[in-house]
N, CA, C and O atoms as a MOPAC input file, in Angstrom:
PM7 MOZYME 1SCF
protein

 N    -34.07700 1   -15.60200 1   -30.29000 1
 C    -34.66900 1   -16.17300 1   -31.47900 1
 C    -35.67800 1   -17.23900 1   -31.05000 1
 O    -35.42600 1   -18.00400 1   -30.12000 1
 N    -36.76600 1   -17.28000 1   -31.70300 1
 C    -37.83300 1   -18.20300 1   -31.37100 1
 C    -37.53000 1   -19.60100 1   -31.93400 1
 O    -36.97500 1   -19.73500 1   -33.02500 1
 N    -37.90200 1   -20.63100 1   -31.17300 1
 C    -37.67200 1   -22.00800 1   -31.61800 1
 C    -38.44700 1   -22.30400 1   -32.89500 1
 O    -37.94700 1   -23.01600 1   -33.76600 1
 N    -39.65100 1   -21.77400 1   -33.02000 1
 C    -40.45600 1   -22.03000 1   -34.21500 1
 C    -39.81300 1   -21.44600 1   -35.46000 1
 O    -39.90000 1   -22.02800 1   -36.54100 1
 N    -39.17100 1   -20.30400 1   -35.31200 1
 C    -38.45900 1   -19.71600 1   -36.44600 1
 C    -37.30300 1   -20.61900 1   -36.88200 1
 O    -37.06300 1   -20.79500 1   -38.07600 1
 N    -36.59000 1   -21.18600 1   -35.91100 1
 C    -35.49800 1   -22.10500 1   -36.23900 1
 C    -36.01500 1   -23.37000 1   -36.91600 1
 O    -35.39100 1   -23.88600 1   -37.84300 1
 N    -37.14800 1   -23.86300 1   -36.45100 1
 C    -37.73800 1   -25.05700 1   -37.05800 1
 C    -38.13800 1   -24.77600 1   -38.50200 1
 O    -37.88800 1   -25.59000 1   -39.39100 1
 N    -38.75600 1   -23.63300 1   -38.73000 1
 C    -39.15900 1   -23.26400 1   -40.09000 1
 C    -37.93300 1   -23.09100 1   -40.98500 1
 O    -37.94000 1   -23.53600 1   -42.13300 1
 N    -36.88900 1   -22.45300 1   -40.47600 1
 C    -35.65800 1   -22.29100 1   -41.26000 1
 C    -35.03900 1   -23.63700 1   -41.60600 1
 O    -34.59600 1   -23.84900 1   -42.73500 1
 N    -35.00700 1   -24.54800 1   -40.63600 1
 C    -34.45600 1   -25.87900 1   -40.88800 1
 C    -35.25400 1   -26.57800 1   -41.97700 1
 O    -34.68300 1   -27.14500 1   -42.90900 1
 N    -36.57500 1   -26.53600 1   -41.85800 1
 C    -37.40900 1   -27.23800 1   -42.82100 1
 C    -37.28100 1   -26.62400 1   -44.21500 1
 O    -37.23800 1   -27.35200 1   -45.20700 1
 N    -37.21900 1   -25.29900 1   -44.30000 1
 C    -37.08000 1   -24.65100 1   -45.60200 1
 C    -35.74800 1   -25.01300 1   -46.25100 1
 O    -35.70200 1   -25.31200 1   -47.44500 1
 N    -34.66900 1   -24.98900 1   -45.47800 1
 C    -33.36800 1   -25.31100 1   -46.06300 1
 C    -33.28600 1   -26.76500 1   -46.49600 1
 O    -32.54600 1   -27.08500 1   -47.42600 1
 N    -34.02000 1   -27.64400 1   -45.85200 1
 C    -34.01900 1   -29.05100 1   -46.26200 1
 C    -34.99100 1   -29.30800 1   -47.40700 1
 O    -34.68400 1   -30.08500 1   -48.31000 1
 N    -36.15700 1   -28.66900 1   -47.38500 1
 C    -37.18300 1   -28.96600 1   -48.38000 1
 C    -36.75100 1   -28.55000 1   -49.78300 1
 O    -37.02900 1   -29.26500 1   -50.74500 1
 N    -36.09000 1   -27.42900 1   -49.91700 1
 C    -35.69500 1   -26.96500 1   -51.24300 1
 C    -34.49200 1   -27.72000 1   -51.79400 1
 O    -34.19400 1   -27.62400 1   -52.98500 1
 N    -33.80200 1   -28.46500 1   -50.94800 1
 C    -32.62400 1   -29.20100 1   -51.40000 1
 C    -32.79100 1   -30.70600 1   -51.22200 1
 O    -31.81600 1   -31.41400 1   -50.97000 1
 N    -34.01900 1   -31.19400 1   -51.35300 1
 C    -34.24600 1   -32.63200 1   -51.24600 1
 C    -33.55600 1   -33.34200 1   -52.40800 1
 O    -33.63400 1   -32.90600 1   -53.55600 1
 N    -32.89100 1   -34.42700 1   -52.09100 1
 C    -32.17500 1   -35.18200 1   -53.12500 1
 C    -33.17400 1   -35.95100 1   -53.97700 1
 O    -34.14600 1   -36.50600 1   -53.46400 1
 N    -32.93200 1   -35.97900 1   -55.25400 1
 C    -33.77400 1   -36.72700 1   -56.17400 1
 C    -33.26600 1   -38.13100 1   -56.42100 1
 O    -33.63600 1   -38.76300 1   -57.41000 1
 N    -32.42400 1   -38.62100 1   -55.53400 1
 C    -31.84300 1   -39.95500 1   -55.66100 1
 C    -31.60000 1   -40.49300 1   -54.25400 1
 O    -31.44100 1   -39.71100 1   -53.31700 1
 N    -31.56800 1   -41.81300 1   -54.09200 1
 C    -31.24900 1   -42.37600 1   -52.77500 1
 C    -29.79800 1   -42.05900 1   -52.42800 1
 O    -28.89100 1   -42.46800 1   -53.15300 1
 N    -29.56800 1   -41.35600 1   -51.36100 1
 C    -28.22800 1   -40.84200 1   -51.08900 1
 C    -27.50300 1   -41.54600 1   -49.95300 1
 O    -26.47400 1   -41.05300 1   -49.49100 1
 N    -28.00400 1   -42.66900 1   -49.49600 1
 C    -27.25000 1   -43.44300 1   -48.52600 1
 C    -27.10400 1   -44.86000 1   -49.05800 1
 O    -27.74100 1   -45.22200 1   -50.04600 1
 N    -26.27700 1   -45.65500 1   -48.41300 1
 C    -25.82600 1   -46.91300 1   -49.02500 1
 C    -26.93600 1   -47.92200 1   -49.28400 1
 O    -26.83100 1   -48.70100 1   -50.23000 1
 N    -27.99700 1   -47.93700 1   -48.47700 1
 C    -29.09400 1   -48.86100 1   -48.74800 1
 C    -30.36900 1   -48.12200 1   -49.13700 1
 O    -31.47000 1   -48.65100 1   -48.98000 1
 N    -30.22300 1   -46.92300 1   -49.63300 1
 C    -31.37700 1   -46.12600 1   -50.04100 1
 C    -32.16000 1   -46.74900 1   -51.17700 1
 O    -33.38400 1   -46.62700 1   -51.22700 1
 N    -31.46500 1   -47.41800 1   -52.09600 1
 C    -32.18700 1   -48.05000 1   -53.20700 1
 C    -33.05100 1   -49.20600 1   -52.71500 1
 O    -34.11300 1   -49.47400 1   -53.27700 1
 N    -32.59500 1   -49.89300 1   -51.66300 1
 C    -33.43000 1   -50.96300 1   -51.10800 1
 C    -34.64800 1   -50.38900 1   -50.39000 1
 O    -35.75000 1   -50.92700 1   -50.50400 1
 N    -34.45300 1   -49.29800 1   -49.65000 1
 C    -35.59700 1   -48.63000 1   -49.03100 1
 C    -36.58500 1   -48.15300 1   -50.09100 1
 O    -37.79800 1   -48.24100 1   -49.90100 1
 N    -36.07100 1   -47.65600 1   -51.18900 1
 C    -36.93700 1   -47.18700 1   -52.26500 1
 C    -37.74900 1   -48.33900 1   -52.83800 1
 O    -38.95600 1   -48.20800 1   -53.04400 1
 N    -37.10400 1   -49.44900 1   -53.09100 1
 C    -37.80600 1   -50.62200 1   -53.62700 1
 C    -38.86600 1   -51.11600 1   -52.65000 1
 O    -39.98200 1   -51.43900 1   -53.05600 1
 N    -38.52300 1   -51.17700 1   -51.36100 1
 C    -39.46800 1   -51.67200 1   -50.36400 1
 C    -40.60400 1   -50.69300 1   -50.10900 1
 O    -41.71000 1   -51.10600 1   -49.76000 1
 N    -40.34700 1   -49.41000 1   -50.27600 1
 C    -41.40800 1   -48.42900 1   -50.03400 1
 C    -42.47500 1   -48.46600 1   -51.11300 1
 O    -43.59700 1   -48.01000 1   -50.89100 1
 N    -42.14000 1   -49.00400 1   -52.28100 1
 C    -43.10700 1   -49.07400 1   -53.37200 1
 C    -44.00200 1   -50.30400 1   -53.28600 1
 O    -44.96800 1   -50.41300 1   -54.04100 1
 N    -43.69900 1   -51.23100 1   -52.37900 1
 C    -44.55400 1   -52.40300 1   -52.21500 1
 C    -45.82800 1   -52.01100 1   -51.48300 1
 O    -45.83400 1   -51.07000 1   -50.69000 1
 N    -46.89800 1   -52.73200 1   -51.75300 1
 C    -48.20300 1   -52.39700 1   -51.17100 1
 C    -48.38700 1   -52.94100 1   -49.75800 1
 O    -49.08200 1   -52.32600 1   -48.94900 1
 N    -47.78100 1   -54.07300 1   -49.45400 1
 C    -47.97300 1   -54.71800 1   -48.15600 1
 C    -46.76200 1   -54.44800 1   -47.26800 1
 O    -45.64500 1   -54.85600 1   -47.58800 1
 N    -46.98700 1   -53.76100 1   -46.15500 1
 C    -45.89900 1   -53.38200 1   -45.24600 1
 C    -45.20700 1   -54.60800 1   -44.66300 1
 O    -43.97800 1   -54.68000 1   -44.66400 1
 N    -45.97000 1   -55.56700 1   -44.16900 1
 C    -45.38000 1   -56.73100 1   -43.51500 1
 C    -44.65800 1   -57.63600 1   -44.51200 1
 O    -43.65100 1   -58.26100 1   -44.18000 1
 N    -45.16900 1   -57.69800 1   -45.70400 1
 C    -44.49000 1   -58.46700 1   -46.74300 1
 C    -43.16800 1   -57.80200 1   -47.12400 1
 O    -42.17500 1   -58.48600 1   -47.37200 1
 N    -43.15800 1   -56.48200 1   -47.17000 1
 C    -41.90900 1   -55.78100 1   -47.49300 1
 C    -40.87500 1   -55.96200 1   -46.38900 1
 O    -39.67800 1   -56.00600 1   -46.67000 1
 N    -41.31700 1   -56.06800 1   -45.13800 1
 C    -40.37400 1   -56.35200 1   -44.05000 1
 C    -39.77600 1   -57.74100 1   -44.17900 1
 O    -38.60900 1   -57.95100 1   -43.84700 1
 N    -40.56700 1   -58.68900 1   -44.65800 1
 C    -40.05000 1   -60.05300 1   -44.79900 1
 C    -39.09500 1   -60.17900 1   -45.98800 1
 O    -38.29400 1   -61.11300 1   -46.02600 1
 N    -39.15900 1   -59.26900 1   -46.95000 1
 C    -38.27600 1   -59.30900 1   -48.12000 1
 C    -36.98300 1   -58.53600 1   -47.92000 1
 O    -36.13600 1   -58.51100 1   -48.81300 1
 N    -36.81900 1   -57.91500 1   -46.78200 1
 C    -35.65100 1   -57.05700 1   -46.57000 1
 C    -34.61000 1   -57.76700 1   -45.71600 1
 O    -34.88000 1   -58.80400 1   -45.11000 1
 N    -33.42200 1   -57.18800 1   -45.68400 1
 C    -32.40100 1   -57.73400 1   -44.79300 1
 C    -32.65800 1   -57.24800 1   -43.36700 1
 O    -33.53000 1   -56.41000 1   -43.14000 1
 N    -31.91400 1   -57.76600 1   -42.42900 1
 C    -32.23000 1   -57.58800 1   -41.01200 1
 C    -32.13100 1   -56.15100 1   -40.51500 1
 O    -32.87100 1   -55.77600 1   -39.60600 1
 N    -31.26000 1   -55.35000 1   -41.06700 1
 C    -31.05500 1   -54.02000 1   -40.50300 1
 C    -31.98600 1   -52.94500 1   -41.07100 1
 O    -31.76200 1   -51.75900 1   -40.83000 1
 N    -33.01800 1   -53.32900 1   -41.81200 1
 C    -33.99700 1   -52.34200 1   -42.28900 1
 C    -34.73700 1   -51.78800 1   -41.07700 1
 O    -35.14700 1   -52.54000 1   -40.19300 1
 N    -34.90200 1   -50.48200 1   -41.04400 1
 C    -35.57400 1   -49.82700 1   -39.92300 1
 C    -37.07800 1   -49.82400 1   -40.17600 1
 O    -37.53900 1   -49.16300 1   -41.10700 1
 N    -37.85600 1   -50.55100 1   -39.36600 1
 C    -39.29500 1   -50.68400 1   -39.63000 1
 C    -40.05300 1   -49.36200 1   -39.57000 1
 O    -40.99100 1   -49.16100 1   -40.34100 1
 N    -39.66900 1   -48.45800 1   -38.67300 1
 C    -40.38200 1   -47.18200 1   -38.56700 1
 C    -40.14500 1   -46.34700 1   -39.82400 1
 O    -41.07200 1   -45.74200 1   -40.36200 1
 N    -38.91300 1   -46.32100 1   -40.27900 1
 C    -38.58200 1   -45.57500 1   -41.50100 1
 C    -39.32200 1   -46.16300 1   -42.70100 1
 O    -39.85000 1   -45.42500 1   -43.53300 1
 N    -39.35800 1   -47.48100 1   -42.78600 1
 C    -40.06600 1   -48.13800 1   -43.87800 1
 C    -41.56300 1   -47.86600 1   -43.79800 1
 O    -42.21300 1   -47.66200 1   -44.82300 1
 N    -42.11300 1   -47.86300 1   -42.58900 1
 C    -43.53600 1   -47.56800 1   -42.41000 1
 C    -43.86600 1   -46.16800 1   -42.91900 1
 O    -44.82800 1   -45.98600 1   -43.66500 1
 N    -43.06800 1   -45.17900 1   -42.51400 1
 C    -43.31900 1   -43.81500 1   -42.97000 1
 C    -43.10000 1   -43.67000 1   -44.47400 1
 O    -43.80300 1   -42.90400 1   -45.13300 1
 N    -42.13700 1   -44.39300 1   -45.01400 1
 C    -41.91100 1   -44.29400 1   -46.45900 1
 C    -43.09700 1   -44.85200 1   -47.23500 1
 O    -43.44700 1   -44.32200 1   -48.29000 1
 N    -43.72200 1   -45.91200 1   -46.73000 1
 C    -44.89500 1   -46.44000 1   -47.41700 1
 C    -46.10700 1   -45.53400 1   -47.23500 1
 O    -46.93600 1   -45.42700 1   -48.13900 1
 N    -46.22200 1   -44.88400 1   -46.08800 1
 C    -47.30900 1   -43.92200 1   -45.88700 1
 C    -47.14200 1   -42.74300 1   -46.84600 1
 O    -48.11300 1   -42.30400 1   -47.46300 1
 N    -45.92900 1   -42.23400 1   -46.97400 1
 C    -45.68500 1   -41.08700 1   -47.84700 1
 C    -45.88200 1   -41.44100 1   -49.31800 1
 O    -46.17000 1   -40.56000 1   -50.12800 1
 N    -45.73100 1   -42.72200 1   -49.68000 1
 C    -45.95500 1   -43.11700 1   -51.06900 1
 C    -47.43100 1   -43.02200 1   -51.44900 1
 O    -47.76100 1   -42.95700 1   -52.63300 1
 N    -48.32500 1   -43.01400 1   -50.45100 1
 C    -49.75300 1   -42.88900 1   -50.74200 1
 C    -50.10400 1   -41.49800 1   -51.25200 1
 O    -51.07700 1   -41.32900 1   -51.98700 1
 N    -49.31500 1   -40.50700 1   -50.86300 1
 C    -49.52200 1   -39.13400 1   -51.31700 1
 C    -48.57400 1   -38.89100 1   -52.48500 1
 O    -47.36000 1   -39.04500 1   -52.34900 1
 N    -49.11200 1   -38.52200 1   -53.59400 1
 C    -48.30600 1   -38.42300 1   -54.81600 1
 C    -47.87500 1   -36.99200 1   -55.10600 1
 O    -47.92700 1   -36.55200 1   -56.25400 1
 N    -47.45100 1   -36.26200 1   -54.08200 1
 C    -47.02200 1   -34.88900 1   -54.32200 1
 C    -45.52800 1   -34.79100 1   -54.59200 1
 O    -45.06300 1   -33.74900 1   -55.05400 1
 N    -44.76600 1   -35.83800 1   -54.32000 1
 C    -43.33500 1   -35.86800 1   -54.61500 1
 C    -42.98900 1   -37.20000 1   -55.26500 1
 O    -43.76900 1   -38.15000 1   -55.20800 1
 N    -41.82500 1   -37.26000 1   -55.87600 1
 C    -41.35800 1   -38.52800 1   -56.42900 1
 C    -40.98200 1   -39.46000 1   -55.27500 1
 O    -40.73900 1   -38.98200 1   -54.16700 1
 N    -40.92800 1   -40.76500 1   -55.50300 1
 C    -40.54800 1   -41.68600 1   -54.42300 1
 C    -39.17500 1   -41.38200 1   -53.82800 1
 O    -38.97500 1   -41.54000 1   -52.62400 1
 N    -38.23100 1   -40.94900 1   -54.65800 1
 C    -36.89800 1   -40.62000 1   -54.15300 1
 C    -36.95100 1   -39.40600 1   -53.22800 1
 O    -36.29800 1   -39.38300 1   -52.18400 1
 N    -37.72100 1   -38.41200 1   -53.61300 1
 C    -37.83900 1   -37.21300 1   -52.77800 1
 C    -38.62900 1   -37.50300 1   -51.50300 1
 O    -38.40400 1   -36.86500 1   -50.47500 1
 N    -39.55100 1   -38.46100 1   -51.56500 1
 C    -40.25900 1   -38.86100 1   -50.34600 1
 C    -39.29000 1   -39.41400 1   -49.30800 1
 O    -39.40700 1   -39.10700 1   -48.12200 1
 N    -38.32700 1   -40.23400 1   -49.75400 1
 C    -37.32900 1   -40.75900 1   -48.82000 1
 C    -36.49800 1   -39.63400 1   -48.21900 1
 O    -36.19400 1   -39.65200 1   -47.02600 1
 N    -36.13100 1   -38.66200 1   -49.03700 1
 C    -35.36300 1   -37.52300 1   -48.52600 1
 C    -36.19200 1   -36.68300 1   -47.56400 1
 O    -35.66700 1   -36.16200 1   -46.58000 1
 N    -37.48900 1   -36.55100 1   -47.84700 1
 C    -38.36400 1   -35.78700 1   -46.95500 1
 C    -38.49100 1   -36.46700 1   -45.59900 1
 O    -38.50100 1   -35.79600 1   -44.56700 1
 N    -38.58800 1   -37.77400 1   -45.59400 1
 C    -38.66100 1   -38.50200 1   -44.32400 1
 C    -37.37000 1   -38.31200 1   -43.54000 1
 O    -37.40700 1   -38.11900 1   -42.32500 1
 N    -36.24400 1   -38.36500 1   -44.21300 1
 C    -34.96900 1   -38.10700 1   -43.53500 1
 C    -34.92800 1   -36.69800 1   -42.97200 1
 O    -34.42100 1   -36.48300 1   -41.87100 1
 N    -35.45700 1   -35.73700 1   -43.71600 1
 C    -35.48800 1   -34.35200 1   -43.23500 1
 C    -36.39500 1   -34.21100 1   -42.01700 1
 O    -36.08100 1   -33.45900 1   -41.09400 1
 N    -37.50800 1   -34.92400 1   -42.00800 1
 C    -38.41800 1   -34.85700 1   -40.85400 1
 C    -37.75900 1   -35.46400 1   -39.62600 1
 O    -37.84800 1   -34.90200 1   -38.53400 1
 N    -37.09700 1   -36.60700 1   -39.78900 1
 C    -36.38600 1   -37.19000 1   -38.65100 1
 C    -35.22600 1   -36.30200 1   -38.21100 1
 O    -34.92200 1   -36.22200 1   -37.02100 1
 N    -34.58100 1   -35.63800 1   -39.16100 1
 C    -33.54300 1   -34.67100 1   -38.80900 1
 C    -34.10200 1   -33.50300 1   -38.02500 1
 O    -33.46300 1   -33.01200 1   -37.09500 1
 N    -35.29100 1   -33.05500 1   -38.39300 1
 C    -35.95100 1   -31.96900 1   -37.66400 1
 C    -36.25600 1   -32.38400 1   -36.23100 1
 O    -36.07800 1   -31.59500 1   -35.30300 1
 N    -36.70800 1   -33.60300 1   -36.05100 1
 C    -36.95800 1   -34.10900 1   -34.69400 1
 C    -35.65700 1   -34.14200 1   -33.90500 1
 O    -35.63400 1   -33.79200 1   -32.72500 1
 N    -34.57700 1   -34.56000 1   -34.55200 1
 C    -33.27600 1   -34.56700 1   -33.88600 1
 C    -32.80400 1   -33.17700 1   -33.50800 1
 O    -32.21200 1   -32.98800 1   -32.44600 1
 N    -33.06100 1   -32.19900 1   -34.37100 1
 C    -32.67600 1   -30.81700 1   -34.07400 1
 C    -33.45300 1   -30.28700 1   -32.87600 1
 O    -32.88900 1   -29.59100 1   -32.03000 1
 N    -34.73800 1   -30.60800 1   -32.79600 1
 C    -35.55100 1   -30.15300 1   -31.66200 1
 C    -35.05400 1   -30.77200 1   -30.36400 1
 O    -34.93600 1   -30.08400 1   -29.35100 1
 N    -34.76200 1   -32.06700 1   -30.39100 1
 C    -34.23600 1   -32.73300 1   -29.19200 1
 C    -32.88700 1   -32.13600 1   -28.80500 1
 O    -32.62300 1   -31.90800 1   -27.62400 1
 N    -32.03700 1   -31.88200 1   -29.79200 1
 C    -30.73000 1   -31.27100 1   -29.53400 1
 C    -30.87900 1   -29.88200 1   -28.92300 1
 O    -30.12800 1   -29.51800 1   -28.01800 1
 N    -31.83600 1   -29.11000 1   -29.40800 1
 C    -32.08300 1   -27.77200 1   -28.86500 1
 C    -32.44600 1   -27.85000 1   -27.38200 1
 O    -31.87700 1   -27.13200 1   -26.56000 1
 N    -33.38800 1   -28.71800 1   -27.04600 1
 C    -33.81200 1   -28.81200 1   -25.64800 1
 C    -32.70300 1   -29.36100 1   -24.75300 1
 O    -32.60800 1   -28.98200 1   -23.58600 1
 N    -31.87700 1   -30.23600 1   -25.27800 1
 C    -30.74100 1   -30.73400 1   -24.51300 1
 C    -29.74300 1   -29.61400 1   -24.23900 1
 O    -29.27800 1   -29.46100 1   -23.11000 1
 N    -29.41400 1   -28.83500 1   -25.26000 1
 C    -28.48400 1   -27.71200 1   -25.08000 1
 C    -29.07000 1   -26.64700 1   -24.15600 1
 O    -28.35400 1   -26.03400 1   -23.36500 1
 N    -30.36500 1   -26.43600 1   -24.26800 1
 C    -31.02400 1   -25.45100 1   -23.40400 1
 C    -30.97800 1   -25.89700 1   -21.94900 1
 O    -30.80200 1   -25.08300 1   -21.04300 1
 N    -31.13900 1   -27.19100 1   -21.74000 1
 C    -31.09900 1   -27.70400 1   -20.36500 1
 C    -29.67600 1   -27.67800 1   -19.80600 1
 O    -29.47900 1   -27.36400 1   -18.63200 1
 N    -28.69300 1   -28.00300 1   -20.62900 1
 C    -27.31200 1   -28.03900 1   -20.16900 1
 C    -26.70800 1   -26.64900 1   -20.01000 1
 O    -25.95100 1   -26.40400 1   -19.07100 1
 N    -27.03700 1   -25.74500 1   -20.91800 1
 C    -26.43100 1   -24.41800 1   -20.89200 1
 C    -27.51500 1   -23.37100 1   -20.69700 1
 O    -28.06700 1   -23.24600 1   -19.60400 1
 N    -27.81900 1   -22.62900 1   -21.73000 1
 C    -28.92200 1   -21.67700 1   -21.67700 1
 C    -29.50600 1   -21.53400 1   -23.08100 1
 O    -29.03700 1   -22.16900 1   -24.02600 1
 N    -30.52900 1   -20.69700 1   -23.20300 1
 C    -31.23300 1   -20.58200 1   -24.47800 1
 C    -30.33500 1   -20.01000 1   -25.57200 1
 O    -30.40600 1   -20.45100 1   -26.72000 1
 N    -29.50000 1   -19.04400 1   -25.23500 1
 C    -28.63700 1   -18.42800 1   -26.24900 1
 C    -27.64000 1   -19.42900 1   -26.82800 1
 O    -27.42300 1   -19.46500 1   -28.03900 1
 N    -27.03900 1   -20.23400 1   -25.96500 1
 C    -26.09900 1   -21.26600 1   -26.43500 1
 C    -26.83900 1   -22.30600 1   -27.27200 1
 O    -26.31100 1   -22.78600 1   -28.27500 1
 N    -28.05100 1   -22.65100 1   -26.86500 1
 C    -28.83600 1   -23.63000 1   -27.61800 1
 C    -29.13300 1   -23.12300 1   -29.02300 1
 O    -29.03000 1   -23.87600 1   -29.99000 1
 N    -29.49600 1   -21.86300 1   -29.13700 1
 C    -29.78900 1   -21.28900 1   -30.45400 1
 C    -28.52500 1   -21.23200 1   -31.30500 1
 O    -28.55400 1   -21.58200 1   -32.48500 1
 N    -27.42600 1   -20.79500 1   -30.71800 1
 C    -26.17300 1   -20.71100 1   -31.47200 1
 C    -25.67400 1   -22.08500 1   -31.91800 1
 O    -25.06600 1   -22.21300 1   -32.98000 1
 N    -25.93000 1   -23.10100 1   -31.11100 1
 C    -25.48800 1   -24.44400 1   -31.49300 1
 C    -26.32800 1   -25.02600 1   -32.63000 1
 O    -25.88800 1   -25.95500 1   -33.30700 1
 N    -27.52800 1   -24.49200 1   -32.84500 1
 C    -28.37100 1   -24.98200 1   -33.93300 1
 C    -28.05700 1   -24.33700 1   -35.27700 1
 O    -28.37400 1   -24.90600 1   -36.32100 1
 N    -27.45200 1   -23.18600 1   -35.26800 1
 C    -27.23700 1   -22.46700 1   -36.52600 1
 C    -26.43700 1   -23.26200 1   -37.55700 1
 O    -26.82300 1   -23.26300 1   -38.72600 1
 N    -25.33700 1   -23.94300 1   -37.18800 1
 C    -24.65400 1   -24.76500 1   -38.21400 1
 C    -25.52000 1   -25.90800 1   -38.73000 1
 O    -25.43700 1   -26.26100 1   -39.90700 1
 N    -26.34300 1   -26.48700 1   -37.87200 1
 C    -27.20600 1   -27.58400 1   -38.31700 1
 C    -28.27100 1   -27.10400 1   -39.29000 1
 O    -28.70000 1   -27.85200 1   -40.16700 1
 N    -28.69300 1   -25.86400 1   -39.13600 1
 C    -29.75400 1   -25.33600 1   -39.98800 1
 C    -29.22100 1   -24.90000 1   -41.34800 1
 O    -29.82000 1   -25.21600 1   -42.37600 1
 N    -28.11800 1   -24.18600 1   -41.36400 1
 C    -27.68900 1   -23.55000 1   -42.59900 1
 C    -26.69300 1   -24.35700 1   -43.41800 1
 O    -26.53200 1   -24.08500 1   -44.60800 1
 N    -26.02500 1   -25.32700 1   -42.83300 1
 C    -25.08800 1   -26.15700 1   -43.58800 1
 C    -25.75500 1   -27.48900 1   -43.88300 1
 O    -25.64600 1   -28.43500 1   -43.10300 1
 N    -26.44000 1   -27.55700 1   -45.00600 1
 C    -27.26000 1   -28.72900 1   -45.30800 1
 C    -26.43800 1   -29.96400 1   -45.64200 1
 O    -26.98100 1   -31.06900 1   -45.65100 1
 N    -25.16200 1   -29.81500 1   -45.91300 1
 C    -24.33800 1   -30.95800 1   -46.27000 1
 C    -23.59500 1   -31.57500 1   -45.11100 1
 O    -22.73800 1   -32.43100 1   -45.33000 1
 N    -23.88600 1   -31.17700 1   -43.88300 1
 C    -23.14600 1   -31.70700 1   -42.73700 1
 C    -23.34400 1   -33.20100 1   -42.54800 1
 O    -22.44500 1   -33.88100 1   -42.05300 1
 N    -24.50400 1   -33.72600 1   -42.93200 1
 C    -24.75300 1   -35.14800 1   -42.71300 1
 C    -23.86000 1   -36.02200 1   -43.58300 1
 O    -23.72700 1   -37.21600 1   -43.31800 1
 N    -23.25300 1   -35.45700 1   -44.60500 1
 C    -22.36700 1   -36.23800 1   -45.46400 1
 C    -21.00800 1   -36.47900 1   -44.83400 1
 O    -20.24600 1   -37.31500 1   -45.32100 1
 N    -20.68600 1   -35.76700 1   -43.76300 1
 C    -19.34500 1   -35.82900 1   -43.19900 1
 C    -19.25300 1   -36.57600 1   -41.88000 1
 O    -18.18900 1   -36.57300 1   -41.26000 1
 N    -20.31100 1   -37.20800 1   -41.43200 1
 C    -20.19600 1   -37.97600 1   -40.19200 1
 C    -20.20600 1   -39.44600 1   -40.46900 1
 O    -20.11700 1   -40.25000 1   -39.54100 1

């Protein structure tokens, strides 16, 4: 199986099931901060554990009005999840072989609710 096919499958399964609400414990704060116009000012208004890269991307995505702000946050999470899946694939490929790497990705691709259980 081709890696690009797995990437497309992962993205499709995440894109059609984007949450329309902040689904993690500080998601509402990220949502509020992503709607501010000044990035550095929003960092100064947040608590210490806000992730600056995530906040930066959330404010960039707010400039494009193709999704609601809540879905933009979910899309950013899906993109970071996709990066994690790619890194996981190459790690498994290096440790084992390509077939094991592909098989280890299948649960991550098709079970979209796995992130709720860790």
